[in-house]
Coordinates of C-alpha atoms in Angstrom, one line a residue:
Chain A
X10 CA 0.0 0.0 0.0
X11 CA 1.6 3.2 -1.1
X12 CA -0.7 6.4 -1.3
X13 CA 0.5 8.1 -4.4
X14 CA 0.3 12.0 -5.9
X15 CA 0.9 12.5 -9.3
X16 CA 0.4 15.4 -11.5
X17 CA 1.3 15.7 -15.2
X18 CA -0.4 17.6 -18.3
X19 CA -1.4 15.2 -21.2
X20 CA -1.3 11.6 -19.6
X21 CA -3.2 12.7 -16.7
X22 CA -5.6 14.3 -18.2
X23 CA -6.0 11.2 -20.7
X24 CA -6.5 8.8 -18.1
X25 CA -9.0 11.4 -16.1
X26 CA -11.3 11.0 -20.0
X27 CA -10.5 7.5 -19.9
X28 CA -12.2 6.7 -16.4
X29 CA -14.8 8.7 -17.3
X30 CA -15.5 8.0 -20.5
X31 CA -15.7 4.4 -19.6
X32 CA -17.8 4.7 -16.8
X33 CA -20.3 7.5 -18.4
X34 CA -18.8 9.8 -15.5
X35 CA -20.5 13.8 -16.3
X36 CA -17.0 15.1 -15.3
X37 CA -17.5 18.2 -17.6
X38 CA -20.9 20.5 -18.0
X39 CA -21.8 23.3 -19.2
X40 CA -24.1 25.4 -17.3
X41 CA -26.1 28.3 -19.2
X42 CA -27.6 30.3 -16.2
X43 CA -29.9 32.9 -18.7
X44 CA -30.8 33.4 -22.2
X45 CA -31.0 36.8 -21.6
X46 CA -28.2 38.9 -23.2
X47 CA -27.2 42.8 -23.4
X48 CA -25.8 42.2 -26.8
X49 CA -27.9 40.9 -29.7
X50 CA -25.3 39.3 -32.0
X51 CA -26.5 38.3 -35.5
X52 CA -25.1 34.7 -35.4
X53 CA -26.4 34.1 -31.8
X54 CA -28.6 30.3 -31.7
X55 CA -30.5 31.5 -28.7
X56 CA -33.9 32.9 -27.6
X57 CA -33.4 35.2 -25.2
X58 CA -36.6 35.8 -23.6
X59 CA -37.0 34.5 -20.2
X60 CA -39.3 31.6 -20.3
X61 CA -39.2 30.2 -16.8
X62 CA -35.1 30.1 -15.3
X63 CA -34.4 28.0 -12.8
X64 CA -34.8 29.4 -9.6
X65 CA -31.2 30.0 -7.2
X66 CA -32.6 27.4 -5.1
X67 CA -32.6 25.0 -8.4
X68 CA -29.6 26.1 -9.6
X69 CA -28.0 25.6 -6.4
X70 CA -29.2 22.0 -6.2
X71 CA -28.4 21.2 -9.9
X72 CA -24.5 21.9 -8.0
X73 CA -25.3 19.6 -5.3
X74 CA -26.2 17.0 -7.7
X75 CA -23.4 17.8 -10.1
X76 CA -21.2 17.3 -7.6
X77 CA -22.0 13.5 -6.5
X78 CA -22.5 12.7 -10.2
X79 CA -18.4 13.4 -10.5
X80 CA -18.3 16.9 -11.9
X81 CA -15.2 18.5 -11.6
X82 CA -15.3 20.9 -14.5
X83 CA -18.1 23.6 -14.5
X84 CA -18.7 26.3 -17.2
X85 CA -21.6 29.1 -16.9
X86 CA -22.2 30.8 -19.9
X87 CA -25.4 32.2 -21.3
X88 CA -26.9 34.6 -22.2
X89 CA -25.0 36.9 -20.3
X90 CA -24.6 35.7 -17.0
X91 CA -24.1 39.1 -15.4
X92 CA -27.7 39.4 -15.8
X93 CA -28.5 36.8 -13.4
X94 CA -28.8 39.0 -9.8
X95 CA -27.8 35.7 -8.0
X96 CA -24.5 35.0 -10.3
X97 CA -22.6 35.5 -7.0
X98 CA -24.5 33.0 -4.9
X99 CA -24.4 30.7 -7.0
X100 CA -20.4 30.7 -7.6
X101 CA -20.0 31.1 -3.7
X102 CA -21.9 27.5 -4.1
X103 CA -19.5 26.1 -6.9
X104 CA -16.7 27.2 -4.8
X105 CA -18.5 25.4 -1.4
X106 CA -18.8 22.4 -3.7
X107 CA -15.2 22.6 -5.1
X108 CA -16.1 22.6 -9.0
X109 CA -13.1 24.0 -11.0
X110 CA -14.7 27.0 -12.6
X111 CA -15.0 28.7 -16.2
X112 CA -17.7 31.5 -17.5
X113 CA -18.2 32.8 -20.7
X114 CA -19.0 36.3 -20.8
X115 CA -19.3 39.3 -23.3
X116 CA -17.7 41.1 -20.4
X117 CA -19.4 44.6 -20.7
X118 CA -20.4 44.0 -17.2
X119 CA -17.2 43.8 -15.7
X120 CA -16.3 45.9 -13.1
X121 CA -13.2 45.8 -10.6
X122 CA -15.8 45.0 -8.0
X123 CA -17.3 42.4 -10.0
X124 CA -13.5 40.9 -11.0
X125 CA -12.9 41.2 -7.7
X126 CA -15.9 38.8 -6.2
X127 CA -15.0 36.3 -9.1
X128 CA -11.6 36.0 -8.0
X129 CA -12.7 35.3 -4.5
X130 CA -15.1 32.7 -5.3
X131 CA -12.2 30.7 -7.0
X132 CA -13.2 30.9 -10.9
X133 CA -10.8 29.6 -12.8
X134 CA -10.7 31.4 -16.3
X135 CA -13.2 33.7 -18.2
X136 CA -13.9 33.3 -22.0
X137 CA -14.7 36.6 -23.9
X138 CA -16.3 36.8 -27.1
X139 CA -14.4 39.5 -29.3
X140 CA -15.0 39.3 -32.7
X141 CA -12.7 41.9 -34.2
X142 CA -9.6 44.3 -33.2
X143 CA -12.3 47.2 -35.3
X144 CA -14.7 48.5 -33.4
X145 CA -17.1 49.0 -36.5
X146 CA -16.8 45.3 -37.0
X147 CA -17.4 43.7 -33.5
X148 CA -20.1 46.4 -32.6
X149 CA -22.3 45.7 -36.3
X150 CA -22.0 41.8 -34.8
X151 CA -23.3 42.6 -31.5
X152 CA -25.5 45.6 -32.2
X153 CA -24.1 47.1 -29.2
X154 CA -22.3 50.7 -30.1
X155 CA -19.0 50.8 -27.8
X156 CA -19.4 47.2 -27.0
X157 CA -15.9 46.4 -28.6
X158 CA -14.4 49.1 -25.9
X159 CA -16.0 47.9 -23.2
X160 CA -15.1 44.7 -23.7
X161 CA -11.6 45.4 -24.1
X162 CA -11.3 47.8 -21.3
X163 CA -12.7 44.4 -19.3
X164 CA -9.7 42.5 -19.7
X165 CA -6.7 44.2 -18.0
X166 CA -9.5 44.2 -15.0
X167 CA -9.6 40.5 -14.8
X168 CA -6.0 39.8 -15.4
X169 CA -5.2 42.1 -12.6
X170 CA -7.4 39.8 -10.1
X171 CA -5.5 37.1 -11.2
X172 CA -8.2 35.5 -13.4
X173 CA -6.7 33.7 -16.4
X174 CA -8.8 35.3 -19.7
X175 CA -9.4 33.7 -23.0
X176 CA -10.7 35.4 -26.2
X177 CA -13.1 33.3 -28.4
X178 CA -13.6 34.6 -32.2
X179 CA -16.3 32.9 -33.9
X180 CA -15.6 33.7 -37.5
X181 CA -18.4 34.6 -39.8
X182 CA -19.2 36.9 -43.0
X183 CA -19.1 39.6 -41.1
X184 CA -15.3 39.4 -39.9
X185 CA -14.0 36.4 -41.6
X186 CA -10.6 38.1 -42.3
X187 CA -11.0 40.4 -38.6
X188 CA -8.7 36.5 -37.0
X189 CA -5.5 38.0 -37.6
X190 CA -6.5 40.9 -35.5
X191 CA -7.9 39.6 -32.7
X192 CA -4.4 37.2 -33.0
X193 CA -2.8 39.8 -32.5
X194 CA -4.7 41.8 -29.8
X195 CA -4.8 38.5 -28.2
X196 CA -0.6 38.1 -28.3
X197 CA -0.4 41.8 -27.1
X198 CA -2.2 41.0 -24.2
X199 CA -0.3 37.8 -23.3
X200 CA -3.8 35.6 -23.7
X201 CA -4.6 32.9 -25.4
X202 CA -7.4 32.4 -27.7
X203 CA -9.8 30.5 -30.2
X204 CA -11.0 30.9 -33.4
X205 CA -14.7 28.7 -34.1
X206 CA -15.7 28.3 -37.4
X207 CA -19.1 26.7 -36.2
X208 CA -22.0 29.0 -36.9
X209 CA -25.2 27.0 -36.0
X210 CA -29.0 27.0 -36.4
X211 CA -30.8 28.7 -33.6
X212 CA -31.9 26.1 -30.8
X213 CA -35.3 25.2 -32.2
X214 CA -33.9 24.1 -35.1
X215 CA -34.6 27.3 -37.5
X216 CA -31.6 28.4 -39.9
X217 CA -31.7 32.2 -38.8
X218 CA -27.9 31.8 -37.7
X219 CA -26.4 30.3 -40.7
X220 CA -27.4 33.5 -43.0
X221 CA -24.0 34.8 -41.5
X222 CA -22.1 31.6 -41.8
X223 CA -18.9 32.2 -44.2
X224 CA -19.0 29.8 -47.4
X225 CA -16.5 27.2 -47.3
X226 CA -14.8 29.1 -50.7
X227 CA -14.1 32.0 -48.7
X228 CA -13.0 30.3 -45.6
X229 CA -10.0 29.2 -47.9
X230 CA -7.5 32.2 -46.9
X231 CA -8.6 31.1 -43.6
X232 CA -7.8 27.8 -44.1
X233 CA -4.4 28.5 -45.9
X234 CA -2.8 30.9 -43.0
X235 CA 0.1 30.1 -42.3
X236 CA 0.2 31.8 -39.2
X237 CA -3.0 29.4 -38.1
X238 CA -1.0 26.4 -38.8
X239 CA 1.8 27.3 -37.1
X240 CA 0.4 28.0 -33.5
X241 CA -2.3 25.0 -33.7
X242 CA -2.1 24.3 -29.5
X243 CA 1.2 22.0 -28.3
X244 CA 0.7 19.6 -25.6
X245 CA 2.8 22.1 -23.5
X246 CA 4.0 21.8 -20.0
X247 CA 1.9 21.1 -16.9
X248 CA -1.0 23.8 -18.1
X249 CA -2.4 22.0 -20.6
X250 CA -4.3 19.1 -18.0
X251 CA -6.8 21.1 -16.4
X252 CA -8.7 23.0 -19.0
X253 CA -12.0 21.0 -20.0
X254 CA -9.4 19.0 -22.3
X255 CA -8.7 22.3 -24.0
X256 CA -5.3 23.4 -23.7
X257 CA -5.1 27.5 -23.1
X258 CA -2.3 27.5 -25.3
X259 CA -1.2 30.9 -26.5
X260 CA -1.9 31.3 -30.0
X261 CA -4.3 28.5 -30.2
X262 CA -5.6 28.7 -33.8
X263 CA -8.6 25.9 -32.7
X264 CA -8.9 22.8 -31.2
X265 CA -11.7 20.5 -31.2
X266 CA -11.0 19.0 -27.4
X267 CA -11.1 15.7 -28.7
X268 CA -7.8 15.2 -28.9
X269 CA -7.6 12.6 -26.3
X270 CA -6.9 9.0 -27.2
X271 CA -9.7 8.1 -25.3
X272 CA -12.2 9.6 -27.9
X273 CA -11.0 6.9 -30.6
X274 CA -14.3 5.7 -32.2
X275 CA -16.8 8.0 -30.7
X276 CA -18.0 11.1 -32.0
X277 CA -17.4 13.5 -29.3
X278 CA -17.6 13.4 -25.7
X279 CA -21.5 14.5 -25.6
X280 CA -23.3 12.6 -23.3
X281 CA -20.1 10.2 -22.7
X282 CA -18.3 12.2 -20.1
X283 CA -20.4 16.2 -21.0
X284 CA -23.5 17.4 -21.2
X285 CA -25.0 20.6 -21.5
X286 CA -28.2 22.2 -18.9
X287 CA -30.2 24.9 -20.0
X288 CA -31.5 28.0 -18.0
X289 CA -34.8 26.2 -18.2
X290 CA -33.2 22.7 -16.6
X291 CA -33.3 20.8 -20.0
X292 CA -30.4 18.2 -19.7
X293 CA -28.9 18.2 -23.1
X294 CA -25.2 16.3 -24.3
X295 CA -24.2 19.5 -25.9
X296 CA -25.0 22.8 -26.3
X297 CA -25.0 22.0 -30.0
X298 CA -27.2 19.0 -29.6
X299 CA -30.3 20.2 -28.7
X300 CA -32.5 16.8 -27.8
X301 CA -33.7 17.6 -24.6
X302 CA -32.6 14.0 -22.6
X303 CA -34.3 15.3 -19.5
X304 CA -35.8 18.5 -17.1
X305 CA -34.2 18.9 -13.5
X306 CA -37.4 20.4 -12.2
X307 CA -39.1 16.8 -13.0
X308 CA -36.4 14.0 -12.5
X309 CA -32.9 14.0 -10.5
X310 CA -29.7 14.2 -12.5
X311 CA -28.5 11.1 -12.3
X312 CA -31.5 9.6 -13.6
X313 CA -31.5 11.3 -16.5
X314 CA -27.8 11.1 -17.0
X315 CA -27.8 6.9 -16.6
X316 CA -31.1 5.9 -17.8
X317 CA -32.6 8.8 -20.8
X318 CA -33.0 6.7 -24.0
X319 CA -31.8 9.6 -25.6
X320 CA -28.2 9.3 -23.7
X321 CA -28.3 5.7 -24.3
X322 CA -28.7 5.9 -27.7
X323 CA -26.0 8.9 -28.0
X324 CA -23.7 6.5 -26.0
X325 CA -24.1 3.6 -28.8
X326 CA -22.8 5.1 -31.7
X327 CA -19.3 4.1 -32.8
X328 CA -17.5 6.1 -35.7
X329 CA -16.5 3.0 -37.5
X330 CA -20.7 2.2 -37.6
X331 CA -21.9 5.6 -39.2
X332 CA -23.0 4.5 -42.7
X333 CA -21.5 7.2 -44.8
X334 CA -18.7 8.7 -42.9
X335 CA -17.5 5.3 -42.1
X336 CA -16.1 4.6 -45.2
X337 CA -14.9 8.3 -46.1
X338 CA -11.6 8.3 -47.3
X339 CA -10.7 11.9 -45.6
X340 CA -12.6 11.0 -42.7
X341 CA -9.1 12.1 -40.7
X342 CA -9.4 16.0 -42.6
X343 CA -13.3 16.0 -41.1
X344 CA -14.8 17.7 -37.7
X345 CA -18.1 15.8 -38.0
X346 CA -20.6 17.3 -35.0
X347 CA -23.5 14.8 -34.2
X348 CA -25.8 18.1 -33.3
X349 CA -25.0 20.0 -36.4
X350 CA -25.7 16.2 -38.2
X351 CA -28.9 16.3 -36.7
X352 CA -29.8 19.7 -37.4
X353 CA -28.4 20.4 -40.7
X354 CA -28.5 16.6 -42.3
X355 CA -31.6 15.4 -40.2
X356 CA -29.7 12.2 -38.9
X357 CA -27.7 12.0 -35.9
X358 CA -25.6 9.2 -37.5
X359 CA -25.3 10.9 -41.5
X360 CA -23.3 13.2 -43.3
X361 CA -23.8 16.8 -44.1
X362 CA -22.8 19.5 -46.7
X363 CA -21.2 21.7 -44.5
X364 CA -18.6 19.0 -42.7
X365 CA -17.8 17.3 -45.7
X366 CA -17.2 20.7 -48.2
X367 CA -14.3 21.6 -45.6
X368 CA -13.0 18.3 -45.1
X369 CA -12.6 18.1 -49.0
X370 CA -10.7 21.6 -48.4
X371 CA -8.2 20.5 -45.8
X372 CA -7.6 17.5 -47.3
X373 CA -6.2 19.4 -50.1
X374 CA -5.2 21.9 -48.4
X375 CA -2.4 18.8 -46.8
X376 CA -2.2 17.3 -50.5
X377 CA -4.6 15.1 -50.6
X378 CA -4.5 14.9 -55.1
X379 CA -8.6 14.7 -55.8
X380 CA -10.5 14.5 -51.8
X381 CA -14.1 13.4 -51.9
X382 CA -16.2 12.8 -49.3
X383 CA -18.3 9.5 -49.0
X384 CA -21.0 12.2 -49.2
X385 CA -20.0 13.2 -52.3
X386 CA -18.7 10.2 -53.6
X387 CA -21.4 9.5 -56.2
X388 CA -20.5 12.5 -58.2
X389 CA -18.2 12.8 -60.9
X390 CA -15.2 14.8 -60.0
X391 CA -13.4 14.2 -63.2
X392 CA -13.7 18.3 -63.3
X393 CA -11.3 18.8 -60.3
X394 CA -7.9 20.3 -60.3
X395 CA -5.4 20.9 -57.7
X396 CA -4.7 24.6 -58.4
X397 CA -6.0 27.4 -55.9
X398 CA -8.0 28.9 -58.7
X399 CA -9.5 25.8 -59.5
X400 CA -10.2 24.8 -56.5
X401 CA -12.3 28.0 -55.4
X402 CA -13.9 27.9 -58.7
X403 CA -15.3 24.3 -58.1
X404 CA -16.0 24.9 -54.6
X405 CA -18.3 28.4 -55.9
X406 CA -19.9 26.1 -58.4
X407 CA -20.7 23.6 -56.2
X408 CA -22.0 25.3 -53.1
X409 CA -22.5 23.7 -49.8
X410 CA -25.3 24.5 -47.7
X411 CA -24.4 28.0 -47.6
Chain B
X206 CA 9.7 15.1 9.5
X207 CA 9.8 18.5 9.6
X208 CA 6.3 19.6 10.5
X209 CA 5.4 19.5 14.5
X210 CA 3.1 16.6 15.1
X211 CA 0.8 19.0 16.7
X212 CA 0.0 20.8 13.6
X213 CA -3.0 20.0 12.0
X214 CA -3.9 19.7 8.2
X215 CA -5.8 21.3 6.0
X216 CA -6.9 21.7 2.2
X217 CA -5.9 24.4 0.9
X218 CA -9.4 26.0 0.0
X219 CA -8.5 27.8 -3.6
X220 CA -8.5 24.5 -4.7
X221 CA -10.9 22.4 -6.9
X222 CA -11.4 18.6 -6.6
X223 CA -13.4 15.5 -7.1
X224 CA -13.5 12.4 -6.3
X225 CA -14.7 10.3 -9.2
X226 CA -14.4 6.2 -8.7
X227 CA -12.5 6.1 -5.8
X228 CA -10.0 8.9 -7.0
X229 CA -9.5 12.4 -6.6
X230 CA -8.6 14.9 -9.7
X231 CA -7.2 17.9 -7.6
X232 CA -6.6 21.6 -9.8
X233 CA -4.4 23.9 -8.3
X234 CA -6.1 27.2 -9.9
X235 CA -3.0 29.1 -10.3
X236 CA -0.8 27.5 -12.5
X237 CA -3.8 24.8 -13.7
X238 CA -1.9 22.1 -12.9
X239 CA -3.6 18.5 -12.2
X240 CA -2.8 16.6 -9.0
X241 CA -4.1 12.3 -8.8
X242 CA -4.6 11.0 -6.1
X243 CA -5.0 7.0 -5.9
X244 CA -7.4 4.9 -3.4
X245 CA -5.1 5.5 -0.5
X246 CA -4.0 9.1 -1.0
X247 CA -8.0 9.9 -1.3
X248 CA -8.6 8.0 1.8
X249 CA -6.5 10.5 3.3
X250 CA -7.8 13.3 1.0
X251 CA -11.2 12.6 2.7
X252 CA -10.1 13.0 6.1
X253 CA -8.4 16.0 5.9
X254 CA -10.3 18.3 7.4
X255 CA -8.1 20.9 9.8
X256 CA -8.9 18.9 12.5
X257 CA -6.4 15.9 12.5
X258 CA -1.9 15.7 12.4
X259 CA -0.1 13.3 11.0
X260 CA -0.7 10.7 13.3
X261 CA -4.2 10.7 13.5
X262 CA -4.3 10.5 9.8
X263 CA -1.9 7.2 10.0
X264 CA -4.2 5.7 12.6
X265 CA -7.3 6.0 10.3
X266 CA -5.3 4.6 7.4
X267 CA -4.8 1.6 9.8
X268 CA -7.8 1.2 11.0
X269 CA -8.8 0.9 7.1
X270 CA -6.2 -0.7 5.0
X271 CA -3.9 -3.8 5.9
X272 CA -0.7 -1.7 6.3
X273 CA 1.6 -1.6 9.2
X274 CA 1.9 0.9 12.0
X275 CA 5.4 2.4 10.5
X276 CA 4.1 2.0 7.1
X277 CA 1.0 3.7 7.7
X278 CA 2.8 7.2 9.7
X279 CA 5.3 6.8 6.7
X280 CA 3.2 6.9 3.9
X281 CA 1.2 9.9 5.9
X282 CA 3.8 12.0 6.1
X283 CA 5.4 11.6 2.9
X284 CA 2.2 12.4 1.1
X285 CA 1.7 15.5 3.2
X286 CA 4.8 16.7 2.5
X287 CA 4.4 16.4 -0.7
X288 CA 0.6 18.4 -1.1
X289 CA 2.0 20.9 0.9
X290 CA 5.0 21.3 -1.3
X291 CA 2.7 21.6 -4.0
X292 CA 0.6 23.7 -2.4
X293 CA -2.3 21.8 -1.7
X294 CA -2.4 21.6 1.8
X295 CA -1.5 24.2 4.6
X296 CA -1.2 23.6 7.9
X297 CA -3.1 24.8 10.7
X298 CA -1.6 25.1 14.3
X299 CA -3.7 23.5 17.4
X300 CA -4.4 26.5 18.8
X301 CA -5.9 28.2 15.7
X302 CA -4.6 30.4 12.6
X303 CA -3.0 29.1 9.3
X304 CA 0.5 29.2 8.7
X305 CA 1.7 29.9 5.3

């Protein structure tokens, strides 16, 4: 008998998924405390009326049973979660209950007071939406004049109460080439940050959102940026274990947090070791995965969480079993999400347009001679060539679902 | 040893942690390292609570694991040395306060 401590970055981390992936452990959730928002950004997926939020006294016992279920890593997001008056109370509970802490925020709440009570209720690291290094360009996203300022001036506030801050740039139409900038502001600032390419349908399943999704032709200067490629995350030193599997590399271009070994053969880690609970108590496995498994006003967590058909079903699909992506020859160039399967292909287990059109790209992109895509398998590609023109002409020819 | 057996220990409370199948995943927030902890070290994890030294801790562990009495204080004390070297623990004197 030897009682052991160990600490490491990448192996430990593995073998925490590993556990928990086995044993359908919810060791990471995400927490959106309100819909409501003070920005009204044109790609946003939600509805942010209040239709009923849990009360503090639910979302204080969603903790409690978060915390015998084997949560360890918590994110609130929203909605802006400044606009919940009990935001406090209910981090003083995450911090009784020992969660290790994240929130997303649009931070144009943020005040040293406010920075100041994060810090001492233990929260971890704060996301921040920033969308361009322009003011013009991030405030047209958000419809919030001076949002962009306010945001900013946010930042040096946080990092002075010692909370670790990450910028998150969803790209879209409206500031597809604005990535190098907020790179940049990002490296200024000493901070790391993420670039999403993911624009999805609102919530209920309408398309409103992808109106400002950026075609996969023009995405190809994205694609091709050097820059991108050369500061995708490294496994580096001791940080990179405790992030939700993400490491807070600076200069992250992206990462998909599946890079874990323990992943191999499942889709993602919805509903295997994540979840996602809405303001409303809905238990979904992602945010971007919008069956509805559960409601923690009507049944405990842990019975949704072990016993909803939905999860069960979830849990069941293997890669290697998904009819058409199966046998896809760049399967290893694709980012195939389940959620955006089901909402943009109709089937949880199919293809769609928008996965496969930029798997094609980064396939040649790496030199991959003529990439098609089970999907597109049928068709005759006899047409293709390997040059950039070329290729962006074929692509404009033969849209995608944008 | 270097720590007074009259000292008591404690977690140091910044931290976050779970136990999750019989082990514990401990964060240190500041540097966002991640600490393991195996069946034994969270057996002693669970128990440490401000309120018991070294040797308390050892007895516990005996009373719960087929070890020996010199195993048992040895292994104690070499894992608390090592959380508080990494921070995770602090110590709190018998007669109150925390020491650094």
């Amino acid at each position: 008998m030897t009682a052991t401590l160990s600490a490491g970055a990448t192996p430990a981390m593995d073998r925490l998924i590993s556990r928990t992936v086995e044993k359908h452990r919810p060791l990471s959730v995400h927490f959106d405390l309100t819909y409501r928002c003070n920005e009204r950004c044109v790609h946003c997926y939600l509805d942010h009326d209040d239709h009923g939020e849990l009360t503090t006294a639910e979302c204080l016992k969603v903790l409690d049973d978060l915390a015998r279920s084997g949560t360890l890593f918590l994110t609130f997001s929203g909605g802006e979660i400044f606009l919940r008056p009990d935001l406090y109370e209910i981090l003083a509970a995450a911090r009784r209950l020992h969660f290790d802490v994240s929130l997303k925020t649009n931070a144009l709440l943020v005040t040293p007071e406010r920075a100041a009570r994060l810090c001492e209720f233990g929260v971890r690291r704060v996301q921040i939406s920033v969308y361009s290094d322009v003011p013009a360009v991030h405030d047209a996203i958000t419809k919030v004049p001076g949002s962009l300022e306010r945001t900013l001036a946010a930042i040096p506030i946080l990092l002075e109460y010692g909370l670790q801050v990450k910028l998150a740039c969803p790209l879209m139409q409206e500031n597809l080439m604005a990535y190098r900038g907020v790179m940049a502001l990002a490296e200024k600032l000493g901070i790391p940050y993420i670039l999403d390419l993911t624009i999805t349908p609102m919530m209920d399943g309408t398309s409103g959102p992808l109106a400002h999704r950026a075609s996969v032709p023009s995405l190809l200067p994205v694609l091709r940026d050097a820059a991108l490629h050369a500061c995708k995350p490294q496994p580096s030193a001791q940080a990179s274990a405790a992030v939700n599997a993400l490491p807070p590399t600076l200069g992250s271009a992206a990462s998909s947090g599946m890079e874990s070994p323990a992943y191999e053969d499942l889709p993602c880690s919805a509903g295997h070791n994540s979840c996602y609970i809405s303001p409303y108590g809905d238990v979904f496995p992602c945010v971007q995965l919008p069956q509805a498994a559960g409601n923690l006003r009507r049944e405990k967590f842990d019975d949704i969480w072990y016993h909803a058909p939905q999860l069960e079903r979830l849990r069941a699909i293997r890669e290697s079993q998904l009819p058409i992506c199966s046998r896809c020859e760049i399967r290893s160039y694709c980012e195939r999400c389940p959620g955006l399967a089901l909402m943009e292909g109709g089937d949880l287990l199919g293809a769609y347009e928008r996965a496969c059109a930029l798997a094609e790209e980064k396939a040649r992109l790496a030199g991959v001679a003529v990439p098609v895509s089970a999907l597109h398998g049928g068709r005759d590609t006899a047409s293709i060539q390997t040059t950039p023109e070329a290729e962006f002409a074929f692509l404009a020819a033969d849209s995608s679902s944008d | 040893m270097s720590t007074p057996a009259t000292v008591f220990w404690q977690k140091n409370p910044a931290l976050a942690w779970r136990e999750i199948d019989g082990e514990t995943v401990i964060i240190s927030p500041n540097d966002s390292v991640m600490h393991e902890l195996n069946d034994t070290g969270s057996f002693l994890w669970k128990n440490i609570d401000g309120k018991k030294s070294a040797v308390e801790l050892a007895e516990l562990l005996l009373e719960n694991y087929e070890v020996t009495p010199d195993i048992a204080l040895s292994d104690t004390q070499a894992l608390l040395e090592e959380m508080s070297s990494r921070k995770l623990l602090v110590t709190v004197p018998a007669i109150g306060g925390v020491s650094p």
